[in-house]
Short mmCIF file of C-alpha atoms in Angstrom, two decimals:
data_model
loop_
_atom_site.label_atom_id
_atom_site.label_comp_id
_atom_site.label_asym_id
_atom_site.label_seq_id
_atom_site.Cartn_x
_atom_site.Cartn_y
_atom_site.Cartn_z
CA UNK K 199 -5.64 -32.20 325.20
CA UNK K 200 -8.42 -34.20 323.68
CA UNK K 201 -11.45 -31.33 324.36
CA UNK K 202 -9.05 -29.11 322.86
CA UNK K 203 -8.62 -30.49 320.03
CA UNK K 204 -12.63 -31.13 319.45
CA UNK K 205 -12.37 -27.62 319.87
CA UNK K 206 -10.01 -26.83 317.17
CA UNK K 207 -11.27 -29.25 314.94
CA UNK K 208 -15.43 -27.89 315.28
CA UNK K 209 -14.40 -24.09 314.96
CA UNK K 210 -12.08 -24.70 311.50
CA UNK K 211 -14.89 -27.15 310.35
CA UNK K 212 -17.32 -24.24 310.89
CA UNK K 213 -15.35 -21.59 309.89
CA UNK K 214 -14.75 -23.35 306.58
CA UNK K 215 -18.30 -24.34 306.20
CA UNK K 216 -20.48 -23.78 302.78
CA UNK K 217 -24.05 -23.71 302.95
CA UNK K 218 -25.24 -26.65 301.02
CA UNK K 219 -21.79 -28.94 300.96
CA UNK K 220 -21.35 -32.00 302.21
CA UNK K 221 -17.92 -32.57 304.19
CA UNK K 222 -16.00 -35.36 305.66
CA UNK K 223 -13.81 -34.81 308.80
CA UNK K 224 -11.41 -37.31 309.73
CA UNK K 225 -10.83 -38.44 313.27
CA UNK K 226 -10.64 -41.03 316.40
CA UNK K 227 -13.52 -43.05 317.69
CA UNK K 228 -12.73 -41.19 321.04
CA UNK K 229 -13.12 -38.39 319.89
CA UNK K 230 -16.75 -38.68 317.69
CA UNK K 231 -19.25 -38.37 320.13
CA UNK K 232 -17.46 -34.77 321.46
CA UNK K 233 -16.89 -33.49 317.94
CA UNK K 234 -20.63 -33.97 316.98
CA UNK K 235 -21.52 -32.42 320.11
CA UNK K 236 -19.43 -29.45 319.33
CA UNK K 237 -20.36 -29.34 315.64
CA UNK K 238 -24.29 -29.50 316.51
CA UNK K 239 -24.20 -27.21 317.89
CA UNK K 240 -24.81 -23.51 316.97
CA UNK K 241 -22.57 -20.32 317.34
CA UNK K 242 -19.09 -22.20 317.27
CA UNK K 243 -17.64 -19.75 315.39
CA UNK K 244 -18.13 -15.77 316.29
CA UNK K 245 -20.13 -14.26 313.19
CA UNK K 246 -17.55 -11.44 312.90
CA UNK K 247 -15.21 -14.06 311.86
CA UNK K 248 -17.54 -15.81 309.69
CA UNK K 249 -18.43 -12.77 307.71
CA UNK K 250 -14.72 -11.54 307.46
CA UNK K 251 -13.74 -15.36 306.18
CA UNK K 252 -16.73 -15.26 303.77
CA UNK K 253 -15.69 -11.74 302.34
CA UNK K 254 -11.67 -12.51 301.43
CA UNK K 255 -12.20 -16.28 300.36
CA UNK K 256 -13.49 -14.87 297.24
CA UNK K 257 -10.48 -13.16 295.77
CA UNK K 258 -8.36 -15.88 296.61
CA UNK K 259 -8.92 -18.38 293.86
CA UNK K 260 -8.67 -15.40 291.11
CA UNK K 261 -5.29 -14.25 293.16
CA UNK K 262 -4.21 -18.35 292.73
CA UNK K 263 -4.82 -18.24 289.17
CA UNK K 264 -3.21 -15.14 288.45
CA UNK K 265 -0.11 -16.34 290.16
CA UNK K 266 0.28 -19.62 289.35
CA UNK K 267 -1.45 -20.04 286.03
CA UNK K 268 -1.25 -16.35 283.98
CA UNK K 269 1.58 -14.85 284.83
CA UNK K 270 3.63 -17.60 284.85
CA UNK K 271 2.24 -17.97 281.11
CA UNK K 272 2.68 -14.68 279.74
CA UNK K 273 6.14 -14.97 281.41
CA UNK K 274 6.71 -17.95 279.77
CA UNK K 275 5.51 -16.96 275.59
CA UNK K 276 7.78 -13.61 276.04
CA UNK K 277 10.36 -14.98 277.31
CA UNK K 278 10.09 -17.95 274.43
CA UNK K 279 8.96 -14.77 271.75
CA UNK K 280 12.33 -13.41 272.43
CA UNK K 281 14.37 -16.16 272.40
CA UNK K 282 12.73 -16.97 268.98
CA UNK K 283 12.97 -13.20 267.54
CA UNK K 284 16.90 -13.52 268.45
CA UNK K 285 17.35 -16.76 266.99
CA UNK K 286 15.48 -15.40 263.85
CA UNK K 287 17.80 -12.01 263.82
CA UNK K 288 20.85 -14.52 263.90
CA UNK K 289 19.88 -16.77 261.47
CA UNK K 290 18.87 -14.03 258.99
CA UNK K 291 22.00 -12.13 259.34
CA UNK K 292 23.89 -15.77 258.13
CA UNK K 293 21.90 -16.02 255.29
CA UNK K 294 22.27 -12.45 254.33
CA UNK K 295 25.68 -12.23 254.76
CA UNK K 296 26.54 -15.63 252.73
CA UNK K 297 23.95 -15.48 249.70
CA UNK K 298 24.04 -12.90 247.02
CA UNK K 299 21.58 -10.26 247.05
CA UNK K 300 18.84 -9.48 244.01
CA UNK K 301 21.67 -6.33 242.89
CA UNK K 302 24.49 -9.09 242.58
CA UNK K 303 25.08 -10.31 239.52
CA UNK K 304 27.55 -12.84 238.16
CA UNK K 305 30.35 -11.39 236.03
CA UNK K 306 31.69 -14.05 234.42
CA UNK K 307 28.05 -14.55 232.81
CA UNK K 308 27.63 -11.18 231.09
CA UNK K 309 31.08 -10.61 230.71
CA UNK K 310 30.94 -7.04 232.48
CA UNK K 311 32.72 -6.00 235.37
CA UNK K 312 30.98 -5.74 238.78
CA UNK K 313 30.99 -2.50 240.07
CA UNK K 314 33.30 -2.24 243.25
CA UNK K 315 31.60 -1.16 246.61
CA UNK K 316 32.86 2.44 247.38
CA UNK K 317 34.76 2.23 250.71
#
């Protein structure tokens, strides 16, 4: 079970190697000596694999930030923009509805008679 996982721990480590990184792996005092082995070790992972990993880690972080970060923004300011433009309709149609308008005037000033809405 050990060997094994030596095994599974070198081949992820290489598989998720970058050129030029430093990285620290975590693991047992029995099982040091057989991971360095394994990780000195040349050709742990196929190069098929390698390549294929290399080519489709790229779009991930733009697909992570797309889904987590800009969508859920855009989501979020329209759904806000028309909560706000309702609100606004509502509160307008209060106003209008309770304050005369510029054609309104007061009758008792001016001593003339409003003239009555046709219905």
């Amino acid at each position: 079970l050990g060997l094994e996982r030596e095994r599974f721990m070198a081949s992820e480590a290489a598989k998720r190697a970058v050129q030029g990184a430093d990285a620290v792996l975590v693991c047992s005092q029995p099982r040091l000596a057989g991971l360095q082995k394994l990780l000195q070790e040349d050709g742990t992972a196929p190069a098929a694999a390698t390549a294929a990993t290399r080519s489709t880690t790229r779009i991930w972080p733009f697909l992570l930030i797309l889904v987590y970060l800009v969508i859920p923004g855009y989501g979020s300011v329209f759904i806000f923009w028309r909560i706000a433009r309702g609100l606004g309709d509502a509160i307008s149609s209060r106003v209008r509805g309770g304050l005369p308008g510029p054609d309104d005037s007061a009758p008792a000033e001016s001593g003339e008679k409003a003239p009555e809405a046709a219905e």
